[in-house]
Short mmCIF file of C-alpha atoms in Angstrom, two decimals:
data_model
loop_
_atom_site.label_atom_id
_atom_site.label_comp_id
_atom_site.label_asym_id
_atom_site.label_seq_id
_atom_site.Cartn_x
_atom_site.Cartn_y
_atom_site.Cartn_z
CA MET Z 1 -75.51 -34.81 27.27
CA VAL Z 2 -75.02 -32.41 30.18
CA SER Z 3 -73.02 -34.05 32.95
CA ALA Z 4 -74.13 -33.96 36.64
CA PHE Z 5 -70.83 -32.20 37.44
CA LEU Z 6 -71.71 -29.37 35.15
CA ILE Z 7 -75.22 -28.97 36.53
CA ASP Z 8 -74.08 -29.01 40.09
CA ALA Z 9 -71.33 -26.41 39.41
CA ILE Z 10 -73.62 -24.01 37.75
CA ASN Z 11 -76.47 -24.31 40.25
CA ASP Z 12 -74.41 -24.12 43.36
CA PRO Z 13 -70.64 -23.65 42.97
CA THR Z 14 -70.15 -22.98 46.78
CA LYS Z 15 -71.61 -26.33 47.64
CA VAL Z 16 -69.20 -28.09 45.08
CA VAL Z 17 -66.29 -26.30 46.70
CA GLN Z 18 -67.40 -27.48 50.14
CA GLU Z 19 -67.82 -31.04 48.94
CA LEU Z 20 -64.30 -31.01 47.46
CA TYR Z 21 -63.00 -29.69 50.66
CA GLU Z 22 -64.68 -32.38 52.74
CA GLU Z 23 -63.18 -35.04 50.36
CA HIS Z 24 -59.65 -33.48 50.42
CA THR Z 25 -57.25 -35.35 52.65
CA GLY Z 26 -53.95 -33.81 51.47
CA ASP Z 27 -52.08 -30.63 52.42
CA ILE Z 28 -54.48 -27.67 52.79
CA ASP Z 29 -52.10 -25.57 50.75
CA GLN Z 30 -52.75 -27.76 47.86
CA PHE Z 31 -56.47 -27.39 47.96
CA PRO Z 32 -56.85 -24.35 45.66
CA ALA Z 33 -55.13 -26.38 42.94
CA VAL Z 34 -57.57 -29.25 43.48
CA VAL Z 35 -60.45 -26.81 43.04
CA ALA Z 36 -58.87 -25.32 39.85
CA ARG Z 37 -58.23 -28.76 38.30
CA HIS Z 38 -61.94 -29.94 39.16
CA PHE Z 39 -63.54 -26.84 37.56
CA SER Z 40 -61.19 -26.76 34.61
CA ASP Z 41 -62.13 -30.27 33.84
CA VAL Z 42 -65.82 -29.31 34.01
CA PHE Z 43 -65.69 -26.04 31.96
CA LEU Z 44 -62.40 -25.49 30.14
CA ASN Z 45 -62.02 -28.54 27.98
CA SER Z 46 -64.88 -27.64 25.64
CA ASP Z 47 -66.14 -24.25 24.40
CA ASP Z 48 -69.68 -25.63 24.56
CA THR Z 49 -69.54 -26.35 28.42
CA LEU Z 50 -67.89 -23.00 28.80
CA ARG Z 51 -70.69 -21.18 27.18
CA GLU Z 52 -73.14 -22.78 29.60
CA VAL Z 53 -71.83 -20.41 32.26
CA LEU Z 54 -73.54 -17.03 32.10
CA PRO Z 55 -71.11 -14.18 30.97
CA LEU Z 56 -70.39 -11.05 33.03
CA ASP Z 57 -70.25 -8.35 30.45
CA VAL Z 58 -71.83 -4.97 29.61
CA ASN Z 59 -75.13 -6.82 28.62
CA HIS Z 60 -75.02 -8.87 31.84
CA SER Z 61 -74.12 -6.44 34.61
CA PRO Z 62 -72.97 -7.59 38.09
CA GLU Z 63 -76.36 -6.21 39.56
CA SER Z 64 -78.36 -8.61 37.26
CA PHE Z 65 -76.85 -11.73 39.09
CA ALA Z 66 -77.87 -13.35 42.43
CA HIS Z 67 -75.32 -13.34 45.30
CA ARG Z 68 -72.60 -16.02 44.75
CA SER Z 69 -73.65 -16.89 41.17
CA LEU Z 70 -71.35 -18.63 38.90
CA VAL Z 71 -70.14 -16.51 36.07
CA ARG Z 72 -67.44 -16.26 33.40
CA PHE Z 73 -65.63 -13.17 32.67
CA HIS Z 74 -63.58 -12.66 29.60
CA GLY Z 75 -61.35 -9.72 30.59
CA MET Z 76 -58.09 -7.99 30.44
CA VAL Z 77 -55.72 -7.85 33.42
CA GLN Z 78 -55.30 -4.15 34.14
CA ASP Z 79 -53.59 -3.98 37.46
CA THR Z 80 -51.55 -6.74 39.37
CA SER Z 81 -50.15 -4.39 42.10
CA SER Z 82 -52.67 -5.00 44.73
CA SER Z 83 -51.43 -6.68 47.94
CA PRO Z 84 -52.48 -10.29 48.51
CA GLU Z 85 -55.57 -10.77 50.69
CA MET Z 86 -55.61 -12.84 53.74
CA TYR Z 87 -58.39 -15.29 54.31
CA LEU Z 88 -59.21 -18.08 56.79
CA ALA Z 89 -58.95 -21.35 54.75
CA SER Z 90 -60.55 -23.61 57.37
CA LEU Z 91 -63.55 -23.04 59.47
CA ASN Z 92 -65.40 -25.03 62.21
CA GLU Z 93 -66.84 -28.42 61.43
CA ASN Z 94 -64.42 -29.09 58.59
CA LYS Z 95 -65.86 -26.32 56.41
CA CYS Z 96 -63.99 -24.35 53.66
CA GLY Z 97 -63.36 -20.71 54.27
CA GLY Z 98 -62.04 -19.63 50.86
CA TRP Z 99 -63.71 -18.25 47.70
CA GLY Z 100 -65.57 -15.67 49.79
CA ILE Z 101 -67.33 -18.11 52.14
CA SER Z 102 -65.71 -16.80 55.35
CA GLN Z 103 -66.53 -13.15 54.33
CA ASP Z 104 -70.17 -14.14 54.05
CA MET Z 105 -70.42 -15.73 57.47
CA PRO Z 106 -72.18 -13.74 60.25
CA ALA Z 107 -69.69 -12.65 62.99
CA SER Z 108 -71.49 -15.05 65.47
CA GLU Z 109 -70.37 -17.98 63.48
CA TRP Z 110 -66.74 -17.21 63.28
CA PRO Z 111 -64.49 -19.53 65.20
CA SER Z 112 -63.53 -18.30 68.61
CA SER Z 113 -60.05 -19.36 68.03
CA PHE Z 114 -58.12 -20.76 64.94
CA ASP Z 115 -54.81 -21.95 63.91
CA TYR Z 116 -52.70 -19.27 62.26
CA CYS Z 117 -51.57 -21.91 59.87
CA ASP Z 118 -54.98 -21.70 58.40
CA LEU Z 119 -54.52 -18.16 57.29
CA LYS Z 120 -53.70 -18.19 53.59
CA GLU Z 121 -53.17 -15.64 50.89
CA ALA Z 122 -55.31 -14.99 47.76
CA THR Z 123 -53.78 -13.12 44.69
CA ALA Z 124 -55.85 -9.90 44.16
CA LEU Z 125 -55.97 -7.99 40.83
CA TRP Z 126 -58.18 -5.76 38.79
CA ALA Z 127 -59.67 -6.76 35.45
CA VAL Z 128 -61.70 -5.06 32.92
CA THR Z 129 -63.65 -5.69 29.77
CA VAL Z 130 -61.20 -6.38 26.96
CA PRO Z 131 -60.71 -2.76 25.56
CA GLY Z 132 -61.25 -2.81 21.80
CA GLN Z 133 -63.03 -6.21 21.59
CA THR Z 134 -65.11 -5.94 18.64
CA ASP Z 135 -68.76 -6.81 18.69
CA TRP Z 136 -68.39 -9.86 16.42
CA ARG Z 137 -65.76 -11.35 18.82
CA THR Z 138 -67.92 -10.66 21.71
CA GLU Z 139 -70.76 -12.56 20.12
CA GLU Z 140 -68.45 -15.45 19.41
CA LEU Z 141 -67.60 -15.66 23.07
CA THR Z 142 -71.11 -15.22 24.33
CA SER Z 143 -73.79 -17.71 23.65
CA ARG Z 144 -76.76 -16.18 21.80
CA SER Z 145 -79.14 -17.97 24.27
CA HIS Z 146 -78.05 -15.75 27.18
CA TYR Z 147 -80.06 -12.67 27.49
CA GLY Z 148 -79.37 -10.01 29.92
CA SER Z 149 -79.57 -6.38 30.79
CA SER Z 150 -77.19 -3.65 30.86
CA SER Z 151 -76.80 -1.52 34.05
CA SER Z 152 -77.43 2.20 34.17
CA LYS Z 153 -74.96 2.38 37.10
CA SER Z 154 -71.40 3.71 36.31
CA PRO Z 155 -68.75 1.01 36.50
CA PRO Z 156 -66.52 1.19 39.61
CA GLN Z 157 -62.99 2.56 39.25
CA PRO Z 158 -63.67 4.06 35.68
CA HIS Z 159 -60.05 5.32 35.62
CA LYS Z 160 -58.88 1.84 35.26
CA PHE Z 161 -60.30 1.39 31.82
CA PRO Z 162 -58.09 2.64 28.84
CA VAL Z 163 -60.90 4.35 26.98
CA PRO Z 164 -62.47 7.26 28.80
CA ASN Z 165 -66.37 7.07 29.24
CA ALA Z 166 -66.67 3.80 27.28
CA PRO Z 167 -69.11 1.18 28.68
CA HIS Z 168 -67.30 -1.66 30.34
CA ILE Z 169 -67.11 -3.97 33.37
CA GLY Z 170 -64.52 -3.61 36.06
CA VAL Z 171 -64.06 -6.28 38.62
CA GLN Z 172 -61.91 -7.19 41.63
CA VAL Z 173 -60.46 -10.71 40.87
CA LYS Z 174 -59.31 -13.03 43.68
CA ILE Z 175 -57.39 -16.11 42.75
CA TYR Z 176 -56.68 -18.78 45.41
CA ASP Z 177 -54.44 -20.95 43.32
CA ASN Z 178 -51.41 -18.53 43.79
CA GLU Z 179 -48.98 -20.61 41.65
CA ALA Z 180 -51.27 -20.28 38.62
CA ALA Z 181 -51.79 -16.51 39.23
CA GLN Z 182 -48.09 -15.85 39.13
CA SER Z 183 -48.03 -16.02 35.40
CA LEU Z 184 -50.62 -13.34 34.91
CA LYS Z 185 -49.46 -9.75 34.02
CA ALA Z 186 -51.03 -6.51 32.80
CA THR Z 187 -52.79 -6.64 29.44
CA ASP Z 188 -53.19 -10.46 29.46
CA VAL Z 189 -56.59 -11.55 28.14
CA VAL Z 190 -58.00 -14.22 30.48
CA THR Z 191 -61.30 -16.10 30.85
CA PHE Z 192 -62.12 -16.36 34.52
CA ILE Z 193 -64.73 -18.66 35.95
CA GLY Z 194 -65.77 -17.92 39.44
CA ILE Z 195 -68.29 -16.97 42.21
CA LEU Z 196 -69.57 -13.45 41.95
CA THR Z 197 -69.98 -11.34 45.14
CA SER Z 198 -69.83 -7.68 46.05
CA GLU Z 199 -67.19 -6.72 48.56
CA SER Z 200 -65.22 -3.82 49.90
CA LEU Z 201 -62.32 -2.67 47.66
CA ASP Z 202 -60.04 -2.42 50.58
CA SER Z 203 -61.06 -4.66 53.45
CA GLU Z 204 -58.60 -2.81 55.87
CA ALA Z 205 -59.89 0.59 55.11
CA VAL Z 206 -62.56 2.30 57.36
CA SER Z 207 -64.47 3.54 54.31
CA SER Z 208 -63.99 1.77 51.03
CA PRO Z 209 -66.31 1.47 48.13
CA MET Z 210 -68.10 -1.77 47.34
CA VAL Z 211 -67.08 -3.32 43.95
CA PRO Z 212 -67.95 -6.57 42.14
CA SER Z 213 -65.61 -9.32 43.38
CA LEU Z 214 -64.96 -12.48 41.40
CA HIS Z 215 -63.63 -15.47 43.56
CA VAL Z 216 -61.85 -17.48 40.82
CA LEU Z 217 -62.45 -21.25 40.48
CA CYS Z 218 -60.42 -21.69 37.43
CA HIS Z 219 -59.05 -19.47 34.61
CA LYS Z 220 -57.61 -19.80 31.16
CA ALA Z 221 -55.39 -17.12 29.33
CA GLN Z 222 -56.06 -16.45 25.83
CA SER Z 223 -53.81 -18.32 23.42
CA THR Z 224 -52.67 -16.80 20.17
CA ASP Z 225 -51.93 -20.28 18.66
CA ASP Z 226 -54.32 -21.86 16.24
CA ALA Z 227 -54.41 -24.41 13.45
CA SER Z 228 -52.12 -24.09 10.60
CA PRO Z 229 -53.32 -21.83 7.64
CA THR Z 230 -54.71 -23.59 4.53
CA GLY Z 231 -54.35 -23.01 0.96
CA GLU Z 232 -58.08 -22.20 0.70
CA LEU Z 233 -57.61 -19.10 2.84
CA ALA Z 234 -54.89 -17.79 0.64
CA THR Z 235 -57.26 -17.51 -2.19
CA VAL Z 236 -59.41 -14.92 -0.42
CA ARG Z 237 -56.32 -12.43 -0.27
CA ASP Z 238 -57.19 -10.66 -3.46
CA GLU Z 239 -60.90 -10.62 -2.69
CA LEU Z 240 -60.19 -8.99 0.69
CA ILE Z 241 -57.87 -6.36 -0.83
CA ASN Z 242 -60.48 -5.47 -3.40
CA TRP Z 243 -63.34 -5.25 -0.84
CA ILE Z 244 -61.23 -3.00 1.53
CA ALA Z 245 -60.16 -0.81 -1.36
CA ASN Z 246 -63.65 -0.30 -2.91
CA GLU Z 247 -65.54 0.10 0.43
CA ALA Z 248 -63.11 2.11 2.52
CA LEU Z 249 -60.25 3.44 0.56
CA GLY Z 250 -61.80 5.00 -2.56
CA GLY Z 251 -60.77 2.19 -4.82
CA ASP Z 252 -56.98 2.49 -4.02
CA GLU Z 253 -55.91 -1.21 -4.22
CA VAL Z 254 -52.24 -0.34 -3.64
CA ALA Z 255 -53.10 1.27 -0.34
CA ALA Z 256 -55.36 -1.67 0.58
CA GLN Z 257 -52.50 -4.03 -0.13
CA TRP Z 258 -50.21 -2.22 2.20
CA LEU Z 259 -52.93 -2.16 4.87
CA VAL Z 260 -53.19 -5.93 4.59
CA LEU Z 261 -49.42 -6.23 4.99
CA GLU Z 262 -49.72 -3.95 8.17
CA LEU Z 263 -52.57 -6.21 9.47
CA SER Z 264 -50.44 -9.24 9.01
CA ALA Z 265 -47.67 -8.05 11.34
CA LYS Z 266 -46.87 -8.89 14.95
CA VAL Z 267 -43.72 -8.87 17.15
CA TYR Z 268 -41.49 -11.48 15.71
CA THR Z 269 -38.48 -11.00 17.69
CA ARG Z 270 -37.30 -8.32 20.12
CA ALA Z 271 -33.61 -9.35 19.87
CA MET Z 272 -32.91 -8.27 16.36
CA PRO Z 273 -35.51 -6.61 16.57
CA LEU Z 274 -38.28 -7.47 14.12
CA LEU Z 275 -41.40 -5.65 15.17
CA PRO Z 276 -44.67 -4.62 13.42
CA PRO Z 277 -44.00 -1.42 11.21
CA SER Z 278 -46.55 1.40 11.65
CA LEU Z 279 -48.35 2.71 8.71
CA THR Z 280 -49.49 6.22 7.65
CA LEU Z 281 -52.30 6.53 5.07
CA SER Z 282 -51.55 10.28 4.00
CA ARG Z 283 -53.67 12.50 1.68
CA PHE Z 284 -56.72 10.93 3.46
CA PRO Z 285 -59.37 13.69 3.34
CA SER Z 286 -61.02 15.10 6.41
CA PRO Z 287 -64.79 14.49 6.72
CA THR Z 288 -67.17 17.09 5.46
CA PRO Z 289 -69.71 18.63 7.79
CA SER Z 290 -72.47 16.41 6.30
CA SER Z 291 -70.63 13.11 6.39
CA PRO Z 292 -70.06 10.82 9.36
CA ALA Z 293 -67.10 11.80 11.62
CA LEU Z 294 -65.58 8.23 11.48
CA PRO Z 295 -64.07 7.01 8.31
CA THR Z 296 -65.57 3.92 6.62
CA LEU Z 297 -62.23 2.21 7.45
CA HIS Z 298 -63.21 2.17 10.95
CA HIS Z 299 -66.29 0.03 10.36
CA VAL Z 300 -64.42 -2.24 7.99
CA LEU Z 301 -61.65 -2.85 10.46
CA SER Z 302 -64.20 -3.47 13.21
CA ASP Z 303 -65.73 -6.29 11.03
CA LEU Z 304 -62.37 -7.79 10.36
CA LEU Z 305 -60.38 -7.73 13.55
CA PRO Z 306 -61.07 -9.14 17.07
CA GLN Z 307 -59.20 -6.28 18.94
CA TYR Z 308 -59.46 -2.84 17.41
CA LEU Z 309 -59.72 0.77 18.61
CA THR Z 310 -60.06 4.05 16.78
CA VAL Z 311 -58.44 7.10 18.73
CA PRO Z 312 -59.66 10.42 17.11
CA LEU Z 313 -56.70 12.52 17.95
CA SER Z 314 -57.18 16.24 18.73
CA LEU Z 315 -55.14 18.75 20.61
CA ASP Z 316 -57.77 18.66 23.46
CA LEU Z 317 -57.57 14.87 23.78
CA LEU Z 318 -53.79 14.83 23.63
CA ASN Z 319 -53.49 17.51 26.24
CA LYS Z 320 -56.05 16.17 28.67
CA GLU Z 321 -56.26 12.33 28.41
CA SER Z 322 -53.65 9.73 29.37
CA PHE Z 323 -52.06 7.30 27.00
CA SER Z 324 -49.83 5.67 29.43
CA PRO Z 325 -50.71 3.93 32.79
CA GLU Z 326 -49.77 5.95 35.84
CA SER Z 327 -49.95 4.96 39.59
CA LYS Z 328 -51.66 7.52 41.81
CA ASP Z 329 -52.03 6.88 45.45
CA GLU Z 330 -51.14 3.10 44.97
CA ASP Z 331 -53.77 2.84 42.26
CA LEU Z 332 -52.87 2.22 38.64
CA HIS Z 333 -54.79 4.55 36.34
CA SER Z 334 -54.98 3.22 32.75
CA GLY Z 335 -54.40 4.94 29.32
CA TYR Z 336 -55.33 4.45 25.65
CA LEU Z 337 -52.24 2.36 25.03
CA GLN Z 338 -52.86 -0.17 27.91
CA VAL Z 339 -54.45 -2.72 25.52
CA PRO Z 340 -53.90 -6.34 24.91
CA GLN Z 341 -51.19 -7.67 22.59
CA GLY Z 342 -52.56 -8.13 19.14
CA THR Z 343 -54.69 -5.00 19.21
CA THR Z 344 -54.85 -2.70 16.18
CA LEU Z 345 -55.06 1.04 16.70
CA LEU Z 346 -56.41 3.51 14.15
CA LEU Z 347 -55.21 7.05 14.97
CA THR Z 348 -57.09 9.71 12.92
CA GLU Z 349 -55.55 13.15 12.84
CA ASN Z 350 -58.39 14.90 10.94
CA GLY Z 351 -59.61 16.63 14.19
CA VAL Z 352 -56.34 18.30 14.86
CA GLN Z 353 -56.61 22.03 14.59
CA GLU Z 354 -54.10 24.88 15.23
CA GLY Z 355 -52.98 25.29 18.80
CA LYS Z 356 -50.65 24.41 21.56
CA LEU Z 357 -49.38 21.10 22.84
CA VAL Z 358 -48.79 21.12 26.46
CA GLU Z 359 -46.41 18.87 28.42
CA LYS Z 360 -48.92 16.07 28.77
CA GLY Z 361 -49.69 16.06 25.06
CA ILE Z 362 -45.99 15.96 24.14
CA MET Z 363 -45.60 12.88 26.52
CA ASN Z 364 -48.58 11.18 25.05
CA ILE Z 365 -47.11 11.60 21.48
CA ARG Z 366 -43.64 10.28 22.83
CA ALA Z 367 -45.56 7.32 24.27
CA VAL Z 368 -47.24 6.46 20.88
CA GLN Z 369 -43.90 6.78 19.09
CA GLU Z 370 -42.15 4.51 21.54
CA VAL Z 371 -44.92 1.83 20.89
CA MET Z 372 -44.38 2.31 17.10
CA ASP Z 373 -40.54 2.12 17.27
CA ALA Z 374 -39.74 -0.20 20.18
CA GLN Z 375 -43.13 -1.99 21.06
CA THR Z 376 -42.74 -0.91 24.64
CA LEU Z 377 -44.99 1.12 26.95
CA GLU Z 378 -43.82 3.05 30.05
CA TYR Z 379 -45.75 2.61 33.31
CA SER Z 380 -45.13 5.48 35.73
CA PHE Z 381 -44.95 4.90 39.50
CA PRO Z 382 -44.27 7.35 42.20
CA PHE Z 383 -40.47 6.89 42.39
CA SER Z 384 -39.70 4.76 39.17
CA LYS Z 385 -40.87 3.96 35.69
CA PHE Z 386 -40.83 0.65 34.04
CA SER Z 387 -41.26 -0.31 30.32
CA PHE Z 388 -43.59 -3.16 29.48
CA PRO Z 389 -43.58 -5.09 26.07
CA THR Z 390 -46.55 -4.44 23.75
CA ASP Z 391 -47.60 -5.87 20.51
CA ILE Z 392 -49.71 -3.22 18.87
CA VAL Z 393 -50.32 -2.56 15.06
CA THR Z 394 -50.58 1.21 14.55
CA ILE Z 395 -52.26 2.94 11.48
CA VAL Z 396 -52.40 6.71 11.17
CA LEU Z 397 -54.78 8.68 8.84
CA CYS Z 398 -53.86 12.29 8.04
CA ASP Z 399 -54.81 14.66 5.34
CA GLY Z 400 -51.26 16.04 4.83
CA ARG Z 401 -48.35 14.49 3.02
CA LYS Z 402 -47.20 12.91 6.32
CA SER Z 403 -48.36 12.59 9.89
CA ALA Z 404 -48.44 15.80 12.02
CA PHE Z 405 -47.01 13.86 15.06
CA PHE Z 406 -45.44 10.54 14.22
CA GLN Z 407 -42.67 9.03 12.17
CA THR Z 408 -44.07 5.74 10.79
CA GLY Z 409 -42.45 2.81 9.01
CA PHE Z 410 -44.44 3.24 5.91
CA THR Z 411 -46.27 6.26 4.37
CA ILE Z 412 -48.74 5.63 1.52
CA PRO Z 413 -50.43 8.66 -0.03
CA LEU Z 414 -54.00 7.82 -0.87
CA GLU Z 415 -54.98 7.95 -4.55
CA THR Z 416 -58.78 7.51 -4.73
CA LYS Z 417 -60.92 7.02 -7.92
CA PRO Z 418 -63.20 9.98 -8.36
CA SER Z 419 -66.34 7.76 -8.52
CA LEU Z 420 -65.44 6.16 -5.21
CA LYS Z 421 -64.12 9.03 -3.25
CA ASP Z 422 -67.44 9.49 -1.25
CA ASN Z 423 -66.89 6.00 0.00
CA LEU Z 424 -64.18 7.25 2.44
CA TYR Z 425 -66.97 8.47 4.84
CA LYS Z 426 -70.29 6.70 4.80
CA PRO Z 427 -72.72 5.26 7.36
CA ARG Z 428 -72.28 1.79 8.41
CA ASP Z 429 -75.54 0.67 6.89
CA GLN Z 430 -74.35 1.65 3.46
CA ILE Z 431 -71.27 -0.48 3.58
CA LYS Z 432 -71.56 -3.61 1.34
CA ILE Z 433 -70.83 -6.28 3.95
CA PRO Z 434 -69.82 -9.76 2.62
CA ASP Z 435 -71.85 -12.75 3.45
CA THR Z 436 -71.30 -14.49 6.67
CA VAL Z 437 -69.09 -17.26 5.25
CA LYS Z 438 -66.94 -14.83 3.22
CA LEU Z 439 -66.58 -12.44 6.22
CA ALA Z 440 -65.47 -15.39 8.45
CA ALA Z 441 -62.94 -16.43 5.74
CA TYR Z 442 -61.45 -12.79 5.75
CA ARG Z 443 -61.09 -12.94 9.54
CA SER Z 444 -59.61 -16.37 9.52
CA PHE Z 445 -57.19 -15.20 6.72
CA LEU Z 446 -55.87 -12.19 8.77
CA ALA Z 447 -55.46 -14.30 11.85
CA ALA Z 448 -53.54 -16.76 9.84
CA ALA Z 449 -51.33 -14.16 8.28
CA LYS Z 450 -50.40 -12.96 11.74
CA ARG Z 451 -49.37 -16.40 12.81
CA CYS Z 452 -47.38 -16.89 9.50
CA PHE Z 453 -45.44 -13.60 10.17
CA GLY Z 454 -44.07 -15.15 13.34
CA THR Z 455 -42.67 -18.12 11.39
CA VAL Z 456 -41.50 -16.77 8.01
CA GLN Z 457 -37.95 -17.95 7.24
CA VAL Z 458 -35.66 -16.87 4.40
CA ALA Z 459 -34.64 -19.84 2.16
CA GLU Z 460 -30.86 -20.30 1.65
CA GLU Z 461 -31.26 -19.80 -2.23
CA THR Z 462 -33.18 -16.55 -1.54
CA SER Z 463 -30.58 -15.24 1.00
CA GLN Z 464 -27.88 -15.76 -1.51
CA HIS Z 465 -29.96 -14.02 -4.18
CA ILE Z 466 -30.68 -11.08 -1.76
CA GLN Z 467 -27.00 -10.58 -0.92
CA GLU Z 468 -25.88 -10.45 -4.49
CA ASP Z 469 -28.95 -8.22 -5.45
CA PHE Z 470 -27.95 -5.78 -2.64
CA VAL Z 471 -24.36 -5.61 -3.69
CA ARG Z 472 -25.36 -4.92 -7.30
CA GLN Z 473 -27.90 -2.16 -6.14
CA ARG Z 474 -25.20 -0.38 -4.07
CA GLN Z 475 -22.79 -0.48 -6.96
CA GLU Z 476 -25.54 1.32 -9.00
CA ASP Z 477 -26.59 3.63 -6.22
CA PRO Z 478 -24.05 4.29 -3.40
CA SER Z 479 -26.78 6.07 -1.31
CA ILE Z 480 -28.37 2.70 -0.61
CA THR Z 481 -27.53 1.56 2.96
CA ALA Z 482 -28.01 -1.48 5.15
CA ASP Z 483 -31.14 0.18 6.56
CA ASP Z 484 -32.73 -0.01 3.09
CA LEU Z 485 -32.04 -3.74 3.06
CA ILE Z 486 -33.48 -4.23 6.50
CA HIS Z 487 -36.52 -2.31 5.35
CA LEU Z 488 -37.00 -4.52 2.12
CA MET Z 489 -36.57 -7.61 4.28
CA LYS Z 490 -39.40 -6.47 6.55
CA VAL Z 491 -41.68 -5.93 3.47
CA ALA Z 492 -40.63 -9.33 2.05
CA ARG Z 493 -41.62 -11.13 5.34
CA LEU Z 494 -44.98 -9.13 5.57
CA LEU Z 495 -45.72 -10.03 1.85
CA ALA Z 496 -44.90 -13.77 2.57
CA ALA Z 497 -47.12 -13.63 5.72
CA SER Z 498 -50.01 -12.12 3.75
CA MET Z 499 -49.76 -14.80 1.15
CA LEU Z 500 -49.69 -17.38 3.94
CA GLU Z 501 -46.26 -18.57 2.92
CA ARG Z 502 -43.75 -19.75 5.50
CA GLU Z 503 -40.69 -18.84 3.39
CA VAL Z 504 -39.47 -15.82 1.53
CA THR Z 505 -38.73 -17.01 -2.04
CA VAL Z 506 -36.98 -15.16 -4.73
CA ASP Z 507 -40.28 -14.55 -6.44
CA ILE Z 508 -41.55 -12.90 -3.16
CA TRP Z 509 -38.47 -10.86 -2.81
CA GLU Z 510 -38.81 -9.49 -6.31
CA THR Z 511 -42.40 -8.83 -5.72
CA SER Z 512 -41.80 -6.92 -2.58
CA LYS Z 513 -39.22 -4.66 -4.44
CA ARG Z 514 -41.70 -3.80 -7.00
CA LEU Z 515 -44.33 -3.09 -4.25
CA ASP Z 516 -42.00 -0.75 -2.38
CA ALA Z 517 -40.94 1.01 -5.56
CA SER Z 518 -44.60 1.71 -6.17
CA ARG Z 519 -45.00 3.13 -2.70
CA ARG Z 520 -41.85 5.38 -3.18
CA LYS Z 521 -43.15 6.73 -6.40
CA ARG Z 522 -46.06 8.24 -4.48
CA THR Z 523 -43.72 9.58 -1.65
CA PRO Z 524 -40.96 11.63 -3.35
CA CYS Z 525 -39.97 12.86 0.17
CA SER Z 526 -38.55 9.99 2.21
CA ASN Z 527 -40.35 9.36 5.33
CA SER Z 528 -37.05 9.45 7.30
CA LEU Z 529 -36.72 13.16 6.52
CA SER Z 530 -39.94 14.04 8.25
CA SER Z 531 -39.65 15.30 11.82
CA ILE Z 532 -42.39 15.41 14.35
CA LEU Z 533 -44.56 18.47 14.18
CA SER Z 534 -42.73 19.85 11.19
CA GLY Z 535 -44.78 21.64 8.64
CA HIS Z 536 -47.75 22.08 10.98
CA ARG Z 537 -48.93 25.14 12.80
CA ILE Z 538 -48.81 23.39 16.17
CA SER Z 539 -46.71 24.82 18.87
CA CYS Z 540 -45.32 23.18 21.99
CA GLU Z 541 -44.83 24.40 25.55
CA HIS Z 542 -41.06 25.14 25.91
CA GLN Z 543 -40.04 22.67 28.63
CA HIS Z 544 -36.99 20.62 29.06
CA HIS Z 545 -37.51 16.92 29.08
CA SER Z 546 -34.77 14.55 29.97
#
């Protein structure tokens, strides 16, 4: 049964705000929190009621809505550096002035005088469509009953979206509950519910573009927590590995297993640190002139992951595009790496030809390497630089024995079956997609594995076994170091997570040793011996970088 509160809020949210204002007898400073609680109770306690609100997205453009419509926007916070916006909270005749109401008033209706105590601040930020949000995830968030139309207009402020020339929505977000807004930071994924208007980007500037503006009534940050994994999900692991191998990796189940381990990773702790390793699938052939440019793996990962991006590397892209955010004229320009935590990036090197890397290209490579090594991304401002935490899984495809640019945690040379080699590049419509139930199980399994990785512990019995095993191995081979132990511990944690186990057991430890041994047999040259750009005919501008 649809409540009267829900109907009123959807039909005329401005009227509901005014009614709440008239009923409010407390401190005016507390009124934004009252509004947020009311609309949160109406919309955010149930996915069903949330979906009753029309979405603002690439299929439902700002131009398709009437002025001051109620909309929901599932987006990524891109820029929080805007100055707070002043607004007149109280108007004549006990009317509310917030949520864009005072901006809509004709000049003749403005109060001739007002109490400066009624001037309040709203938090202003810029948000964009979640970069890398896959189609199936978007469909989950959008009710199928909502039909809309995309806009032919270019989105405002396109430089604030990480992927150049990609369709997206950009919107100016104004939050009146400032205490709730304080926790929001760049790359957070948030569902905003608010009143949509069109306003000047800078109200103080003489000439400023009009942009979509969302006056937020309530919001909810995306949570990564979910239900505990079940034993039923664990049974799909082998099926998933087999499907990925046969459809996207030429039948190579060893490579598929390492890929599933990689997809199980997340930032576990920054203190030790225990971060997602990066993965290179080497000896991955380049596409032929008659095959699709994107590997089949791109489509497979798009069907499995909620947030995923392919970046087809080339010298032209590295030398011209931005990978890190940079503030220009007090406006934060985005870059490929400004993506939400939990995103998976597939970097393909097949398009890299001989040529020169200029300074920008070198800095872009360093930015990616920094994400791989430390899970941090540097934001550049006019007189300073700040590093912000990331949580990005990075997979590299290259046709050589190692990446041309990056030192990754694991390198797995691909070994395809002759009968399945053509599967590496094929059109999406030729991929054998599992049925809906099976595909949903695969997605749930990978999400559960990520959650497991953040909780995997080492049992006391296993810890003792590992210590004794390590001492014995060093006696047999003095070249083994503590780094080798750390490496194997990471593999064991990943393996446990991919099996949806909360604990590294002796069996898992021994299995992880055998798995890593099979990897090393394929890579006679240790990855640690590789150096960026070695063995490739790519030159760099001779410049000094501190």
